[in-house]
XYZ file of C-alpha atoms in Angstrom:
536
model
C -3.555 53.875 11.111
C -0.449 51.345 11.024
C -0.970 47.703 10.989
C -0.095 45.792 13.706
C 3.269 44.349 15.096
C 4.632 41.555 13.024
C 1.485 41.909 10.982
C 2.727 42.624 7.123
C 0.585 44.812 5.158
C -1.529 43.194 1.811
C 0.369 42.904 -1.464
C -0.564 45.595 -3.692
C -3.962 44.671 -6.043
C -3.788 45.159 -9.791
C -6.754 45.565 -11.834
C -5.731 43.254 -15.166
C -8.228 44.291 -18.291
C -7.947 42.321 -21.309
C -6.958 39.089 -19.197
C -9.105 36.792 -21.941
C -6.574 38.282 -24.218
C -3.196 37.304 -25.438
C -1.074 39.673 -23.047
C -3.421 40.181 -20.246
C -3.891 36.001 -20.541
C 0.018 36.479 -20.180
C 0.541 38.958 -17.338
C -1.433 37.500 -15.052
C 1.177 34.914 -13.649
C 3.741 36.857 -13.860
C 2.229 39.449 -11.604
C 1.416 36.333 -9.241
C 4.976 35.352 -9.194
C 5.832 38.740 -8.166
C 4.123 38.747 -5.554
C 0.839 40.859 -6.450
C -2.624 40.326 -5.604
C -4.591 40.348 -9.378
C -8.117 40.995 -9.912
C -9.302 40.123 -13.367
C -11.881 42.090 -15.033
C -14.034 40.267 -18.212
C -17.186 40.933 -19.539
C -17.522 37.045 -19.742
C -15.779 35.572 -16.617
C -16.617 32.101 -17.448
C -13.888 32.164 -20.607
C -11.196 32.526 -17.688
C -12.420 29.759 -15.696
C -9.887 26.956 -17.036
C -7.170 29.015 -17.435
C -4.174 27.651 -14.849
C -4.035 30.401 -12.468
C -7.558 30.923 -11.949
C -8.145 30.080 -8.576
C -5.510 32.471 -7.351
C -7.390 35.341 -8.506
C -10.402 37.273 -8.093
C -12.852 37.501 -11.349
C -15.005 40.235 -11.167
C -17.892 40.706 -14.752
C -17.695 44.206 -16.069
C -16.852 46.077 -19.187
C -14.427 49.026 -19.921
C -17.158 50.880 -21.517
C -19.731 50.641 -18.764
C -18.552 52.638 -15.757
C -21.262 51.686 -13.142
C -19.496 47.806 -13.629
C -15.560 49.756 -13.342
C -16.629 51.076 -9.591
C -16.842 47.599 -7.800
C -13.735 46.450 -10.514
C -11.598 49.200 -9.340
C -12.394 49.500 -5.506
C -9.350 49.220 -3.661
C -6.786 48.820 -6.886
C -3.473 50.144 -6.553
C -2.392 49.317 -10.377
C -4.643 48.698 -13.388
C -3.767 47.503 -16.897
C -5.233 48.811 -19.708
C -4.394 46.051 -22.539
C -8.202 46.164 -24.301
C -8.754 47.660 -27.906
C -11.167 47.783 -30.171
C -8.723 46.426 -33.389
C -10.893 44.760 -35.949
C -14.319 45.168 -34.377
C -15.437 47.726 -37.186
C -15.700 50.837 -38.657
C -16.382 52.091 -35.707
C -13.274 50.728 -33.441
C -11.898 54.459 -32.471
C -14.832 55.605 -30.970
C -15.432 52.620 -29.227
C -11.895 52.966 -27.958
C -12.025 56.540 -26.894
C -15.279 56.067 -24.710
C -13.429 53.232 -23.351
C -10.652 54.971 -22.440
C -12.279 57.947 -21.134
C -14.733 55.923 -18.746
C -11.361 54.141 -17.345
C -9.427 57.030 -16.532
C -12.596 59.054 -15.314
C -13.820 55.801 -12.856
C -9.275 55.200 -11.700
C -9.576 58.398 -11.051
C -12.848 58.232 -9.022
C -11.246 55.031 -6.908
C -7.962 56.189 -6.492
C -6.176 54.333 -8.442
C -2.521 54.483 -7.891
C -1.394 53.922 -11.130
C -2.508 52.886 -14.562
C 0.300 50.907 -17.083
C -0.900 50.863 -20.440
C 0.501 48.914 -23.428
C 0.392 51.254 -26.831
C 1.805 51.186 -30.273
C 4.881 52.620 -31.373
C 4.568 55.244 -33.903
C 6.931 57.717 -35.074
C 7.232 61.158 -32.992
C 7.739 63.066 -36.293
C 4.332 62.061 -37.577
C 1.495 64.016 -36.599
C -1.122 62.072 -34.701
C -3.917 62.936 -37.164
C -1.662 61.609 -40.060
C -1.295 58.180 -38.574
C -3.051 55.030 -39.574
C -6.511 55.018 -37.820
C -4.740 51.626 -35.679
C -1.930 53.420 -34.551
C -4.051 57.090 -34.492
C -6.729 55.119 -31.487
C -3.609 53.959 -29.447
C -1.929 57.474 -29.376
C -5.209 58.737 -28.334
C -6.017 56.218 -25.603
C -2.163 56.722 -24.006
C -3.154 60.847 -23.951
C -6.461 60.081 -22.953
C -4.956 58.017 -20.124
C -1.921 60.395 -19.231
C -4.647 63.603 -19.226
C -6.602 61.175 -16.012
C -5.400 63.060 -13.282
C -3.500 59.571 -12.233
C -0.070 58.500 -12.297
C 0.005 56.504 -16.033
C 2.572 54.303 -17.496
C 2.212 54.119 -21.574
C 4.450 51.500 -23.073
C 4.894 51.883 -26.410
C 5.640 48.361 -28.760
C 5.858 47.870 -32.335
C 5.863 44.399 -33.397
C 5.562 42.025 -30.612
C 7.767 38.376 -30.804
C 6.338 35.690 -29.363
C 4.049 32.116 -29.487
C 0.448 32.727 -30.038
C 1.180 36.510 -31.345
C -0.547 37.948 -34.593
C 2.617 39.626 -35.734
C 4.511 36.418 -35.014
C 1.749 34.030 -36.671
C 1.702 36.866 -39.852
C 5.526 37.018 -39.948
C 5.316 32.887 -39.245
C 2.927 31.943 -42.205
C 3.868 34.835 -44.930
C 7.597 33.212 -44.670
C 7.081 29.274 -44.648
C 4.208 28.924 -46.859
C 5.609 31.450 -49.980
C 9.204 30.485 -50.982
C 8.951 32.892 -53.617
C 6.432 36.498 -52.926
C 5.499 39.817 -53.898
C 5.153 42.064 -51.379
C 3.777 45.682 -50.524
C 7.102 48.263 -50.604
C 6.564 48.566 -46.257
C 8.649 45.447 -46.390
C 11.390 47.708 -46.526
C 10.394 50.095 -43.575
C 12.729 50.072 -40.467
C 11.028 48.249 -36.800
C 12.328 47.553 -33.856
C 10.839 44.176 -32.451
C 10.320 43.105 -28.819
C 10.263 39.915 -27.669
C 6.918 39.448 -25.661
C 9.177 38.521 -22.083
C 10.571 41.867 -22.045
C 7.723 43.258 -22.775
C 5.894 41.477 -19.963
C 8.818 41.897 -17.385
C 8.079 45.968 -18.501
C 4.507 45.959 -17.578
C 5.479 44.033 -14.240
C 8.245 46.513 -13.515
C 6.122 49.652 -14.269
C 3.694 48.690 -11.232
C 6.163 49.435 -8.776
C 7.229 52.853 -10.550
C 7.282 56.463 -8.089
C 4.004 58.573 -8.141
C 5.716 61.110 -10.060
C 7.024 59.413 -12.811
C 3.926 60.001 -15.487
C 4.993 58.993 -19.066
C 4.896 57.634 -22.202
C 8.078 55.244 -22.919
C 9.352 53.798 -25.801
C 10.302 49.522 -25.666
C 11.928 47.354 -27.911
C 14.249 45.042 -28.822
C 18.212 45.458 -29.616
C 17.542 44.607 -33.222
C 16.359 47.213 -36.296
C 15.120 45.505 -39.650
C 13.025 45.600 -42.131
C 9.910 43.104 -42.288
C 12.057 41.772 -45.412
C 14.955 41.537 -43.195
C 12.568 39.955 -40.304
C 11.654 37.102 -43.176
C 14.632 36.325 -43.906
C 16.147 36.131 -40.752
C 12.831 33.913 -39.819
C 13.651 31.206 -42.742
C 17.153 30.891 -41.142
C 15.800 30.682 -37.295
C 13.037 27.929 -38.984
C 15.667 26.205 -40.836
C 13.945 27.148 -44.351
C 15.752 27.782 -47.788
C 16.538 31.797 -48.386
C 12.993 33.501 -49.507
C 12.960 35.354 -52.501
C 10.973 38.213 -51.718
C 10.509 40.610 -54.380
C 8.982 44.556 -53.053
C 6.208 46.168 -55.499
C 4.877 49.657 -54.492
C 1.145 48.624 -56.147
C 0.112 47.109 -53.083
C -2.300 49.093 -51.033
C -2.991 47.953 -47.348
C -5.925 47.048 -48.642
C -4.658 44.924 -51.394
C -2.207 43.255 -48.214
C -4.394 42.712 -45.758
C -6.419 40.315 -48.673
C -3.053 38.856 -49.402
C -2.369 38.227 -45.639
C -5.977 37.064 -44.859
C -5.648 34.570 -47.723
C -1.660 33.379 -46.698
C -2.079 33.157 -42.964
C -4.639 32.839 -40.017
C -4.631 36.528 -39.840
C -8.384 37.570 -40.600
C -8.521 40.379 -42.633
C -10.449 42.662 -40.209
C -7.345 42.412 -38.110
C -4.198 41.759 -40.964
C -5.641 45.911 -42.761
C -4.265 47.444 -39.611
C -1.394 45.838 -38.948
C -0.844 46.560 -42.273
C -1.656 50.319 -42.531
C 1.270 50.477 -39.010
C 3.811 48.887 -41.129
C 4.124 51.897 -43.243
C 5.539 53.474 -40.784
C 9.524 53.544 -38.875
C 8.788 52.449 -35.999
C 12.061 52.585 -34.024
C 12.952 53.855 -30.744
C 13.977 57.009 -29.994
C 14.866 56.638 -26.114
C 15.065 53.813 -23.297
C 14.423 55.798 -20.401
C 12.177 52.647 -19.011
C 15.797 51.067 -17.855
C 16.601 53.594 -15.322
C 13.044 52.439 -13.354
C 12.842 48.877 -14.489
C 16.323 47.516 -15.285
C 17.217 45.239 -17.900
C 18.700 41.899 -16.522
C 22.180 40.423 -18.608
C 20.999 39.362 -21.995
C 17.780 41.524 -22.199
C 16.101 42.853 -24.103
C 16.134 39.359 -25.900
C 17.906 39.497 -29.254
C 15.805 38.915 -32.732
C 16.341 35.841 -33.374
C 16.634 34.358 -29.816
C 12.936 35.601 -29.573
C 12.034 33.785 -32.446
C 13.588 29.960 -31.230
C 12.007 30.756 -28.243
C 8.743 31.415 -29.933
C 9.024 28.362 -32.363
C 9.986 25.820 -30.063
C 6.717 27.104 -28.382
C 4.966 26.444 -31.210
C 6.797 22.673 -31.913
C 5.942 21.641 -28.231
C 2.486 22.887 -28.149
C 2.936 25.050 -25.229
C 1.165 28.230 -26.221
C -0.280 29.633 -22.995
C -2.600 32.432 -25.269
C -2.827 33.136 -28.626
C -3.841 36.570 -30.758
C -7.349 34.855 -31.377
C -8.280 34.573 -27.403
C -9.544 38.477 -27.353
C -11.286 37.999 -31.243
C -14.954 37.225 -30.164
C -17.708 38.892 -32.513
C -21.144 39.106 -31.335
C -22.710 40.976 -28.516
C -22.545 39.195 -24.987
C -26.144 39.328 -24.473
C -26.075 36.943 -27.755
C -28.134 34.032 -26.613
C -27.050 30.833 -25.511
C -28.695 27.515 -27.328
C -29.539 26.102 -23.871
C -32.011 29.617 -22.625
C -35.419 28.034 -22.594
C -36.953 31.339 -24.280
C -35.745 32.650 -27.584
C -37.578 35.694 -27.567
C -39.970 34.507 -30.626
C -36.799 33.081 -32.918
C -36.989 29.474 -34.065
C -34.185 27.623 -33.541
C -33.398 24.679 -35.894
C -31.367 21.614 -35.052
C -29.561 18.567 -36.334
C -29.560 15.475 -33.792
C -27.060 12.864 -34.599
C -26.344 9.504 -32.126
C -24.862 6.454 -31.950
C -23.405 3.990 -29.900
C -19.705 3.587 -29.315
C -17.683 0.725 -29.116
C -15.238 2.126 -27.054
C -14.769 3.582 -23.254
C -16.045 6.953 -22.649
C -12.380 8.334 -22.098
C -11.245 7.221 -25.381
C -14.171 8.920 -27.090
C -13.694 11.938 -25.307
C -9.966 11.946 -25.837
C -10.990 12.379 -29.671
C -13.857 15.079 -28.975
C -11.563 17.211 -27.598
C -9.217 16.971 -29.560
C -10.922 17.817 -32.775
C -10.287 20.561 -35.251
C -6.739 22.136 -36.044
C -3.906 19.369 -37.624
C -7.311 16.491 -36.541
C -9.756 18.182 -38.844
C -13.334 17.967 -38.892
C -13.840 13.879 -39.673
C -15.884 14.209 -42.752
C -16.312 15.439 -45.962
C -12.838 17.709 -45.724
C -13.650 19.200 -49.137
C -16.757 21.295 -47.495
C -15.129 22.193 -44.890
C -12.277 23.948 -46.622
C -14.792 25.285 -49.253
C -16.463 26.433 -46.594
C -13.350 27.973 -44.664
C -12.213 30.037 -47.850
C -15.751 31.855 -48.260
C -15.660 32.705 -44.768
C -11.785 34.402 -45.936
C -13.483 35.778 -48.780
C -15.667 37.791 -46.905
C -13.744 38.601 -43.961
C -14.112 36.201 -41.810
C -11.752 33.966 -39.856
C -11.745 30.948 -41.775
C -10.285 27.705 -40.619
C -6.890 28.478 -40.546
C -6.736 29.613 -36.969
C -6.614 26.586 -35.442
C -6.027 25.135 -32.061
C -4.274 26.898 -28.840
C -3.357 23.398 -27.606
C -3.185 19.831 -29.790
C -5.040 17.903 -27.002
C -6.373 20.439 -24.410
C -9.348 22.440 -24.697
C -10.231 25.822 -22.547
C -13.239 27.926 -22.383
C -12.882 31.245 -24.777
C -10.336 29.330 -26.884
C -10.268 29.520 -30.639
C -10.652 26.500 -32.957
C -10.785 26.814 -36.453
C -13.825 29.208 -36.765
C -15.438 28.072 -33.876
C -15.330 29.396 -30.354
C -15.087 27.297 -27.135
C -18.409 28.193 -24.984
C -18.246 25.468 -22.737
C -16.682 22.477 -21.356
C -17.151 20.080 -19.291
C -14.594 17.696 -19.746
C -15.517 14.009 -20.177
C -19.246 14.796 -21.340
C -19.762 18.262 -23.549
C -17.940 20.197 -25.758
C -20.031 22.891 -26.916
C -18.626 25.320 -30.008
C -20.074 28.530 -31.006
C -19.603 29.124 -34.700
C -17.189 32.942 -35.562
C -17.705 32.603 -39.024
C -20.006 34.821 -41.238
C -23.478 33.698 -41.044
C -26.772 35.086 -41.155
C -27.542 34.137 -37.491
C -25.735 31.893 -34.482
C -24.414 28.629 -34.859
C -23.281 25.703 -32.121
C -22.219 22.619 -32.706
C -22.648 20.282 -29.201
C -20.466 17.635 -28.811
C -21.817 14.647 -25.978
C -20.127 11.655 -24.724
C -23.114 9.585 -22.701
C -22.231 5.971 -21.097
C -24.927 3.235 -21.482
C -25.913 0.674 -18.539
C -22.733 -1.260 -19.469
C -20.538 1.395 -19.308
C -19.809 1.671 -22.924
C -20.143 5.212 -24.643
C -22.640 6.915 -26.706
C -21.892 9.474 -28.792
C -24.357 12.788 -29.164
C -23.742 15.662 -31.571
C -26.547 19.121 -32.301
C -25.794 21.488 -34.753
C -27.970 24.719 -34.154
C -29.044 27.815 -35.977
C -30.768 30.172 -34.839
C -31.309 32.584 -37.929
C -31.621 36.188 -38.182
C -34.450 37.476 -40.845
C -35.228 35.599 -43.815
C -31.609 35.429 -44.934
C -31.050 33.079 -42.224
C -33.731 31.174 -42.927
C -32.722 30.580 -46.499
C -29.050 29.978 -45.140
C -30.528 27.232 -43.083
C -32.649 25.505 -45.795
C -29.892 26.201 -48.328
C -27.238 24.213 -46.369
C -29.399 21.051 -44.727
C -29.402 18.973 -47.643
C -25.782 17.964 -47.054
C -25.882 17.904 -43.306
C -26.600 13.625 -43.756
C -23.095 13.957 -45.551
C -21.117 16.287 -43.127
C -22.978 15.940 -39.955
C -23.607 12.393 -40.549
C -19.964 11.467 -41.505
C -18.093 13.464 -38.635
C -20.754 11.383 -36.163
C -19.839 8.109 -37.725
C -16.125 9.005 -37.889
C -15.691 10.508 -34.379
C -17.324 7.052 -33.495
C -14.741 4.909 -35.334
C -11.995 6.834 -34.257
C -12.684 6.135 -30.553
C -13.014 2.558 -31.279
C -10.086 1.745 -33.886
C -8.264 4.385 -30.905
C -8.938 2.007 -27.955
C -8.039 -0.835 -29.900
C -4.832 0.311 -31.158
C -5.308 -0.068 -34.642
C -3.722 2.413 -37.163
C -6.591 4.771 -38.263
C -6.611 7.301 -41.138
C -6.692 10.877 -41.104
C -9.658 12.520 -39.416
C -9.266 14.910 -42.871
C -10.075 12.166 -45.098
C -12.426 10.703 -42.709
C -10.476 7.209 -44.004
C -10.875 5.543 -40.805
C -9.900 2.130 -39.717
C -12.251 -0.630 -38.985
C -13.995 -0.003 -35.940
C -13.656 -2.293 -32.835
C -17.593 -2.927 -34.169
C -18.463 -2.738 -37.391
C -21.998 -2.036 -38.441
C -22.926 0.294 -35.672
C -25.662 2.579 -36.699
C -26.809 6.078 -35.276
C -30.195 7.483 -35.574
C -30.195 10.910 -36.722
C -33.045 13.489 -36.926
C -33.713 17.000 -37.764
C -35.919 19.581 -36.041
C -37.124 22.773 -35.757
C -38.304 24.530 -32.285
C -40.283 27.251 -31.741
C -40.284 29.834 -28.774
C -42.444 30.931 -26.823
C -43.270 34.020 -28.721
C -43.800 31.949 -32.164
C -47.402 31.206 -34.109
């Protein structure tokens, strides 16, 4: 059947997995401005929702390891991305990844899928794949996996990936400003070959259009070969930082570095142990092949150190479009939400702080969303940090993450060690805690306007605990809630007001504020417990 006269056929569809992620976040417009139809596949499609280019695509709910929601993802796909992996979700993360991978390439296979372009790691040909570092072991297995589907496949194989937003580039980023003078594990010395993450996006773009026959793994990286020590270095002169003194010690284990990284940078350790464990390893090229079917352009691949000015000047003008911590989301989805009207028998306990606001409701809400990262938490700075390093301690993310964007919030962004569940700009901000706890956390952020048009400002803190270590958690830590709950409250309030104003305020980090367009404004505040349904 042809199509008729003058009639142009559709652009081909691509399947992107991983879009919530920091490459998949990436791709996405880039396939757009090639011309591509892109369907996005999430198990949460709601995190996508404020992303720029959302209304030009279709978002479909499903999950990698659940083939009966792949069949409806994948009908009528010409190209699908494989850019999901298991890295820091647990012991368990190659199984996880294997079942993934297997229920992909079964279900392509099923729909007749054209092609499927996955992004890998590089690891060393020499090295057996049972030898490798159970990070880089899982990708080798999911490119095989995905080359033994019976469909055309693409596997592009990185090492260290350049760019804004990256967890390489925040590791390499933080490790070089913040120690003048370090130790370091002896894999500082090991050869890599870094890629800038534009080339390796124009690669994944370029491999959609490759020939049915060409079914491959290929190897992609930069012009450049250093060491990490040599990567440092040459960062501190990019960053306009004195020389490093870095001195190598062979008594660090990867376990002993992904502590040191966890403690040094954003980085959690969950995720810093395996990039760790791959930097053992050469990682170099040993062919190019991918530029006889997708052409580098004059000047490309992008040089070292031209990847990292492009990166930091990202990072200066708050432009980061996605960010390493976009994909990090612990927790199950079926985790409830604080607003489901039955909690299957749990209690959920609260913390109600209000006040009114001297101010307009768009200058409080400028400072709601625009809380956390350099802004801080407006009170009691001292338990928050305290707070952020036990969460390191034990794993966790801590606060050093940050914020994607200094004044714009997003749905499924990080911030600090909070999550962004919803938004709805000019009224809630509501945060779901990613830090180690014995149960879920929120924190709900309101801004209300009175009959006279002034604001109100409404904050909840909830827990819902999980067995009786939750419950002591929760008992434990509401004594200072009137100091940290109570001060952010009064400070997010004063803020606003000194804000609309234009007076000079203090840091939100000492909590210091200015005087307030109206002084003596008091909130009520009051904490409660709930019960569900199912509770006696």
């Amino acid at each position: 059947m042809t199509d008729p006269p003058g009639r142009r056929p559709p652009a081909p569809l691509c399947l992107v997995t991983g879009a919530t992620g920091y490459i998949g976040g990436r791709l996405v417009p880039e396939l757009l401005a090639a011309g591509y139809r892109v369907r996005c596949l999430a198990r949460t499609p709601a995190k996508l929702r404020d992303h720029p280019w959302a209304g030009d695509v279709e978002i479909v709910r499903g999950d990698v390891t659940d083939g009966e929601s792949l069949a409806p993802a994948l009908h009528g796909v010409d190209v699908a991305y494989y850019l999901v992996h298991a890295l820091g979700g647990g012991r368990d993360f190659e199984r996880t990844d294997r079942l993934a991978a297997r229920t992909f390439a079964e279900r392509s296979r099923t729909a007749g899928v054209h092609r499927i372009v996955y992004l890998g790691g590089l690891a060393p040909r020499s090295v057996p794949e049972h030898a490798l570092s159970p990070h880089l072991r899982s990708r080798a297995e999911v490119g095989r996996i995905l080359l033994d589907s019976g469909v055309p496949t693409t596997v592009l194989r990185a090492a260290v990936i350049i760019g804004s937003g990256s967890a390489s580039f925040e590791m390499l980023r933080y490790l070089t400003e913040r120690l003048p003078v370090m130790v370091t594990p002896s894999w500082v010395r090991t050869r890599i070959q870094p890629i800038a993450v534009r080339d390796v996006l124009r690669y994944l773009v370029g491999s959609a259009a490759m020939p049915p026959e060409v079914s491959r793994a290929f190897d992609i990286g930069g012009p450049d070969i250093l060491t990490y020590l040599g990567m440092m270095r040459r960062y501190a002169a990019v960053a306009g930082l004195p020389r490093r003194l870095i001195l190598p010690v062979p008594v660090l284990t990867p376990r002993l570095s992904s502590h040191w990284i966890g403690l040094v940078t954003p980085v959690p350790r969950g995720i810093a142990r395996p990039l760790a464990e791959s930097l053992r390893y050469e990682v170099v090229c040993e062919e190019h092949d991918i530029a006889t079917l997708v052409p580098d352009p004059p000047g490309t691949p992008l040089p070292f150190d031209t990847a990292l000015a492009l990166a930091l000047q990202r990072v200066r003008e708050a432009r980061i479009s996605t960010r390493w911590s976009s994909a990090s989301v612990p927790g199950a989805p079926s985790d409830p939400l604080p607003t489901d009207p039955d909690w299957a028998g749990g209690s959920l306990y609260t913390d109600v702080r209000e006040r009114p606001v001297a101010a307009s409701p768009e200058a409080l809400w400028r400072v709601v969303e625009g809380i956390g990262g350099e802004n801080g938490w407006y009170s009691f700075p001292l338990a928050w940090a305290v707070r952020g390093w036990l969460d390191r301690l034990v794993g966790g993310v801590g606060l050093r993450r940050g914020r994607r964007d200094a004044t714009r919030l997003r749905v499924g962004d990080s911030l600090d060690f909070w999550r962004v569940e919803e938004i709805e700009r000019g009224r809630l901000l509501r945060l779901r805690a990613e830090m180690r706890l014995p149960g879920l956390a929120w924190l709900e952020m309101y801004v209300e306007q009175d009959g006279d048009g002034r604001a109100r400002y409404r904050q909840r803190a909830l827990f819902h605990p999980h067995g009786l270590a939750g419950q002591a958690y929760w008992w434990s830590v509401s004594p200072f809630h009137a100091v940290v709950f109570g001060g952010m409250a009064r400070n997010i309030a004063r803020t606003a007001e000194a804000g609309e104003a234009g007076e000079v305020v203090g840091t939100a980090e000492t909590g210091e504020a200015g005087q307030p367009g109206r002084a003596g404004v008091r909130g009520g505040a009051t904490a409660r417990r709930t019960r569900g349904p199912g509770c006696r």
